[in-house]
Amino acid sequence: MAPLNSVPAVTVRAPAKVNLSLAVGPLRPDGYHELVTCFQAVDLVEQVTVRVADIDGCTVRGRHAEHVPTDAGNLAVRAVRALRDVARERGLPGADTPLAVDIVKSVPVAGGMAGGSADAAAALLAADQLLGLRLTREELHAIAATLGADVPFGLLGLTAIGRGRGDDLTPVLAGDHRLHWVFAVSGQGLSTPAVFRECDRLRGDTPVPDPDVPAGLVAALRGGDPHEIGPLLANDLTDAALSLQPSLADTLAVGRAAGALGAIVSGSGPTTAFLAADREGAIDVAVALTASKVAADVVRATGPAHGARVVEAPLDDTVA
Ligand code: C5P
């Protein structure tokens, strides 16, 4: 049976993110940590097409595609299944139509950039349209939050403060200033739960203050001057990530020495993020990181970027 809106395929692009700040509070009974983070979406995008097929399936092409699962471990596949469940509950015609998910990756497969969360956000929006569900923003956001703490931000994009698990989002009106970022991708992975556990271990019995956004960061973002923003970048998971992967300290030092205005572990790492003054500054940092061989891959991007959006003219996979 054809999906309600009878379009054979919908393609959506969704962005990677960087955490400009990440304040980690106490461990909650649900196993998550109370946190306050400032996200910015950057213009490294994942492209996800959900299409009517003969059987359910998933393909992944582009950057580091070989490291991405194509089974139910893929967050985009789980997103499509979640929306198909909603379509079934609502008795929509087409709810049982087999769907294929085709992912074209540009975001490095590395912790800290939320490429998998971007895939899930894109797949949610694409499946919503394909199945003719027309969920509200709030409904999509609620389903996104069940898939991962960073998935709702993939839908929203731009710059936002995330509270709670990180999924209670408030947009930051940061204006139209472009920030120039460089990302150093580590050759070794880091498990997000392990980094949070290490943070708890390092803190021991020390009382944990309520998490907050660094004073002045939102005002600095509104002003858009990277010289003001750079020193305010902060991440409570830094010590934990460096404890588990000490070589990240060298990576941060190389970026700083090359003129980065701010150098941080992005999210739970191991990706590190460097804020540059402008495009030329970002090229200098990227060249230094590449030359020093401290990182497996070095990528430049700018932010803020839009959240998940339907695209009328999909890229072909050679662009990734
Ligand atoms: O929800 P997501 O899959 O992004 O989270 C991965 C893991 O990161 C969680 O299982 C948890 O161990 C840790 N986490 C946390 N507190 C948060 C977000 C994530 O402890 N606010």
Coordinates of C-alpha atoms and ligand atoms in Angstrom, one line a residue:
M1 CA 0.0 0.0 0.0
A2 CA 1.4 3.4 -0.9
P3 CA 2.2 5.9 1.8
L4 CA -0.4 8.6 2.4
N5 CA 1.3 11.4 0.5
S6 CA 2.4 9.0 -2.3
V7 CA 5.8 10.6 -2.7
P8 CA 8.3 7.8 -3.4
A9 CA 11.3 9.4 -1.5
V10 CA 12.1 12.3 0.8
T11 CA 15.6 13.6 1.4
V12 CA 16.6 15.6 4.4
R13 CA 19.9 17.2 5.5
A14 CA 20.9 17.6 9.2
P15 CA 23.9 19.2 10.8
A16 CA 26.7 18.1 13.1
K17 CA 27.2 20.1 16.3
V18 CA 29.8 21.4 18.6
N19 CA 29.3 22.1 22.3
L20 CA 30.6 25.6 23.1
S21 CA 30.0 24.8 26.7
L22 CA 29.1 21.7 28.6
A23 CA 28.5 21.8 32.3
V24 CA 27.8 18.5 33.9
G25 CA 25.8 18.2 37.1
P26 CA 24.9 15.3 39.3
L27 CA 24.1 11.8 38.1
R28 CA 20.3 11.3 37.9
P29 CA 18.4 8.2 38.9
D30 CA 17.8 7.4 35.2
G31 CA 21.5 7.1 34.6
Y32 CA 21.9 10.4 32.8
H33 CA 23.6 13.5 34.1
E34 CA 21.8 16.8 34.7
L35 CA 23.6 19.1 32.3
V36 CA 23.5 22.5 30.7
T37 CA 25.2 22.8 27.3
C38 CA 25.4 25.4 24.6
F39 CA 25.1 23.7 21.2
Q40 CA 26.0 25.2 17.8
A41 CA 25.1 23.4 14.6
V42 CA 27.9 23.5 11.9
D43 CA 27.7 23.2 8.2
L44 CA 28.9 19.6 8.0
V45 CA 25.8 17.8 7.0
E46 CA 24.4 14.3 6.8
Q47 CA 22.0 13.6 4.0
V48 CA 19.4 11.0 4.6
T49 CA 16.9 9.7 2.0
V50 CA 14.0 7.6 3.2
R51 CA 12.3 5.8 0.2
V52 CA 9.6 3.3 -0.5
A53 CA 11.3 -0.1 -1.2
D54 CA 10.6 -3.7 -1.7
I55 CA 12.2 -4.6 1.6
D56 CA 13.4 -2.6 4.6
G57 CA 17.1 -1.7 4.2
C58 CA 19.8 0.8 4.9
T59 CA 22.9 1.9 3.0
V60 CA 25.7 4.2 4.1
R61 CA 28.1 6.1 1.8
G62 CA 30.6 8.9 2.1
R63 CA 33.1 9.8 4.8
H64 CA 34.0 6.8 7.0
A65 CA 30.9 4.9 5.9
E66 CA 32.5 1.6 6.6
H67 CA 32.3 2.3 10.3
V68 CA 28.6 2.8 10.5
P69 CA 26.2 -0.1 11.2
T70 CA 23.3 -0.6 8.7
D71 CA 21.2 -2.8 11.0
A72 CA 19.0 -1.8 13.9
G73 CA 22.1 -0.3 15.6
N74 CA 21.8 2.6 13.1
L75 CA 20.0 5.5 14.8
A76 CA 18.4 6.5 11.5
V77 CA 16.9 3.0 11.1
R78 CA 15.6 3.3 14.6
A79 CA 14.1 6.7 13.9
V80 CA 12.2 5.3 10.8
R81 CA 10.9 2.4 12.9
A82 CA 9.7 4.7 15.6
L83 CA 7.7 6.8 13.1
R84 CA 6.3 3.7 11.5
D85 CA 5.1 2.6 14.9
V86 CA 3.3 5.9 15.2
A87 CA 1.8 5.5 11.7
R88 CA 0.6 2.0 12.7
E89 CA -1.0 3.3 15.9
R90 CA -2.8 5.9 13.9
G91 CA -4.0 3.3 11.4
L92 CA -2.4 5.2 8.5
P93 CA -2.5 3.6 5.1
G94 CA 1.1 2.8 4.1
A95 CA 2.3 2.2 7.6
D96 CA 3.5 -1.2 6.7
T97 CA 5.2 -0.2 3.4
P98 CA 8.9 -1.4 3.4
L99 CA 11.2 1.6 3.7
A100 CA 14.9 2.0 2.8
V101 CA 17.2 4.5 4.5
D102 CA 20.1 5.8 2.4
I103 CA 22.7 7.9 4.3
V104 CA 25.4 10.0 2.7
K105 CA 27.9 11.0 5.4
S106 CA 30.0 14.2 5.6
V107 CA 30.3 14.3 9.4
P108 CA 33.3 12.3 10.6
V109 CA 32.3 9.1 12.4
A110 CA 33.8 10.2 15.7
G111 CA 32.4 10.9 19.1
G112 CA 31.6 14.5 19.9
M113 CA 30.1 15.7 16.6
A114 CA 26.7 14.0 16.8
G115 CA 26.8 12.6 13.2
G116 CA 24.6 9.6 14.3
S117 CA 22.2 12.0 16.0
A118 CA 22.0 14.1 12.8
D119 CA 21.2 10.9 10.9
A120 CA 18.3 10.2 13.3
A121 CA 17.0 13.8 13.1
A122 CA 17.1 13.7 9.3
A123 CA 15.4 10.3 9.2
L124 CA 12.6 11.4 11.5
L125 CA 11.8 14.4 9.3
A126 CA 12.0 12.4 6.1
A127 CA 9.8 9.5 7.5
D128 CA 7.3 12.0 8.8
Q129 CA 6.8 13.4 5.4
L130 CA 7.0 10.1 3.5
L131 CA 4.4 8.5 5.8
G132 CA 2.2 11.6 5.7
L133 CA 2.2 11.8 9.5
R134 CA 2.6 15.6 9.8
L135 CA 3.7 15.4 13.4
T136 CA 4.1 18.7 15.2
R137 CA 7.5 20.0 16.1
E138 CA 6.8 19.1 19.7
E139 CA 5.8 15.5 18.8
L140 CA 8.9 15.1 16.6
H141 CA 11.1 16.5 19.4
A142 CA 9.6 14.0 21.9
I143 CA 10.3 11.1 19.7
A144 CA 13.8 12.4 18.9
A145 CA 14.6 12.6 22.6
T146 CA 13.8 8.9 23.0
L147 CA 16.5 8.1 20.4
G148 CA 19.3 10.1 22.1
A149 CA 20.0 13.3 24.1
D150 CA 21.5 15.1 21.0
V151 CA 18.8 14.2 18.5
P152 CA 16.4 17.0 19.2
F153 CA 19.1 19.6 18.6
G154 CA 19.7 18.0 15.2
L155 CA 16.1 19.0 14.4
L156 CA 16.4 22.5 15.7
G157 CA 19.9 23.5 14.6
L158 CA 21.5 27.0 14.9
T159 CA 22.6 27.8 18.5
A160 CA 20.7 26.6 21.5
I161 CA 21.1 26.0 25.2
G162 CA 20.2 22.4 26.2
R163 CA 19.2 21.5 29.7
G164 CA 18.1 18.4 31.5
R165 CA 19.7 15.5 29.6
G166 CA 20.6 18.1 27.0
D167 CA 17.3 17.8 25.1
D168 CA 15.3 20.6 26.8
L169 CA 16.2 23.3 24.2
T170 CA 16.1 27.0 24.2
P171 CA 17.3 28.8 21.1
V172 CA 20.0 31.5 21.4
L173 CA 19.4 34.4 19.2
A174 CA 23.0 34.6 18.1
G175 CA 22.5 36.8 15.1
D176 CA 24.1 36.1 11.7
H177 CA 27.7 36.0 12.7
R178 CA 29.7 33.1 11.3
L179 CA 32.1 31.3 13.6
H180 CA 35.0 29.4 12.0
W181 CA 35.7 26.0 13.5
V182 CA 38.3 23.3 13.0
F183 CA 37.7 19.8 14.2
A184 CA 40.5 17.3 15.0
V185 CA 39.2 13.7 14.7
S186 CA 41.0 11.2 16.9
G187 CA 42.0 7.8 15.5
Q188 CA 40.7 6.1 18.6
G189 CA 37.1 6.1 19.9
L190 CA 35.9 7.1 23.3
S191 CA 32.7 5.7 24.7
T192 CA 30.3 8.4 25.9
P193 CA 29.0 6.5 29.0
A194 CA 32.7 5.7 29.9
V195 CA 33.6 9.5 29.7
F196 CA 30.7 10.4 32.0
R197 CA 31.6 7.6 34.4
E198 CA 35.2 8.8 34.4
C199 CA 34.0 12.4 35.2
D200 CA 32.1 11.0 38.2
R201 CA 35.1 9.0 39.3
L202 CA 37.5 12.0 39.1
R203 CA 35.0 14.1 41.1
G204 CA 34.7 11.5 43.8
D205 CA 32.8 12.9 46.7
T206 CA 33.4 16.5 45.8
P207 CA 30.0 18.3 45.8
V208 CA 28.9 19.1 42.2
P209 CA 27.5 22.6 41.7
D210 CA 24.3 23.1 39.6
P211 CA 25.4 23.2 36.0
D212 CA 25.1 26.5 34.1
V213 CA 26.2 28.4 31.0
P214 CA 29.5 30.2 31.4
A215 CA 28.9 33.8 32.5
G216 CA 29.0 36.1 29.4
L217 CA 28.8 33.3 26.8
V218 CA 25.3 34.1 25.5
A219 CA 26.1 37.9 25.4
A220 CA 29.4 37.1 23.5
L221 CA 27.5 34.9 21.0
R222 CA 25.0 37.8 20.4
G223 CA 28.0 40.1 19.8
G224 CA 29.6 37.5 17.5
D225 CA 33.2 38.4 18.2
P226 CA 35.2 35.1 18.3
H227 CA 37.9 36.8 20.4
E228 CA 35.3 37.2 23.2
I229 CA 33.7 33.8 22.6
G230 CA 36.9 31.8 22.4
P231 CA 38.1 32.2 26.1
L232 CA 34.5 31.3 27.3
L233 CA 34.4 27.9 25.7
A234 CA 34.3 25.3 28.5
N235 CA 33.7 21.6 28.9
D236 CA 33.4 19.8 32.3
L237 CA 34.1 16.5 30.5
T238 CA 37.6 17.6 29.4
D239 CA 39.5 16.1 32.4
A240 CA 37.7 12.8 31.9
A241 CA 38.3 12.7 28.2
L242 CA 42.0 13.5 28.7
S243 CA 42.3 11.0 31.5
L244 CA 41.0 8.2 29.1
Q245 CA 42.8 9.5 26.0
P246 CA 45.9 11.6 27.2
S247 CA 47.1 12.3 23.7
L248 CA 44.2 14.8 23.3
A249 CA 46.2 17.2 25.4
D250 CA 48.8 17.4 22.6
T251 CA 46.0 18.0 20.1
L252 CA 44.6 20.9 22.1
A253 CA 48.1 22.3 22.6
V254 CA 48.9 22.2 18.8
G255 CA 45.6 24.0 18.0
R256 CA 46.2 26.7 20.6
A257 CA 49.8 27.2 19.5
A258 CA 48.5 27.7 15.9
G259 CA 46.4 30.6 17.1
A260 CA 43.0 29.0 18.0
L261 CA 41.0 31.5 20.2
G262 CA 39.4 28.6 22.0
A263 CA 40.3 24.9 22.1
I264 CA 38.0 22.3 23.7
V265 CA 37.0 18.7 23.7
S266 CA 33.7 18.6 21.8
G267 CA 30.9 16.9 23.8
S268 CA 32.3 13.7 25.4
G269 CA 35.1 13.6 22.8
P270 CA 37.4 12.4 21.4
T271 CA 36.8 15.0 18.7
T272 CA 38.5 18.3 19.7
A273 CA 37.1 21.7 18.4
F274 CA 39.1 24.9 17.8
L275 CA 37.5 28.3 17.3
A276 CA 39.4 30.6 14.9
A277 CA 39.2 34.3 14.3
D278 CA 38.3 33.9 10.7
R279 CA 38.6 31.7 7.6
E280 CA 42.4 32.3 7.3
G281 CA 42.8 31.6 11.0
A282 CA 40.9 28.3 10.6
I283 CA 43.2 27.3 7.7
D284 CA 46.3 28.0 9.9
V285 CA 44.9 25.8 12.7
A286 CA 43.9 23.0 10.3
V287 CA 47.3 23.1 8.6
A288 CA 49.1 22.9 11.9
L289 CA 47.0 20.0 13.2
T290 CA 47.4 18.1 9.9
A291 CA 51.2 18.7 9.8
S292 CA 51.7 17.6 13.4
K293 CA 50.0 14.3 12.8
V294 CA 48.3 14.5 16.2
A295 CA 44.9 13.9 14.6
A296 CA 43.6 11.2 12.3
D297 CA 41.5 13.7 10.3
V298 CA 41.1 17.5 10.3
V299 CA 37.9 19.2 9.1
R300 CA 36.9 22.8 8.9
A301 CA 33.3 24.0 9.3
T302 CA 31.3 27.2 10.1
G303 CA 28.4 27.7 12.3
P304 CA 25.6 28.3 13.0
A305 CA 23.9 26.0 10.5
H306 CA 20.2 25.2 10.1
G307 CA 18.6 22.2 11.7
A308 CA 17.1 19.3 9.7
R309 CA 15.6 20.4 6.4
V310 CA 14.0 18.7 3.5
V311 CA 16.0 19.2 0.3
E312 CA 14.5 19.4 -3.1
A313 CA 17.7 18.6 -5.1
P314 CA 19.7 15.9 -3.2
L315 CA 23.4 15.8 -3.5
D316 CA 24.8 12.7 -5.1
D317 CA 27.1 10.6 -3.0
T318 CA 30.2 11.8 -4.7
V319 CA 29.8 15.2 -2.9
A320 CA 30.2 13.8 0.6
Ligands
C5P1 O1 21.3 9.8 24.9 P1 22.7 9.5 24.3 O2 22.7 8.2 23.6 O3 23.2 10.6 23.6 O4 23.7 9.3 25.6 C1 24.7 8.4 25.6 C2 25.2 8.1 27.0 O5 25.8 9.3 27.5 C3 24.1 7.8 28.1 O6 23.8 6.5 28.1 C4 24.8 8.3 29.4 O7 25.7 7.3 29.8 C5 25.6 9.5 28.9 N1 24.9 10.8 29.1 C6 24.7 11.2 30.4 N2 24.1 12.4 30.7 C7 23.5 13.1 29.6 C8 23.7 12.6 28.3 C9 24.4 11.5 28.1 O8 25.2 10.6 31.4 N3 22.9 14.2 29.9

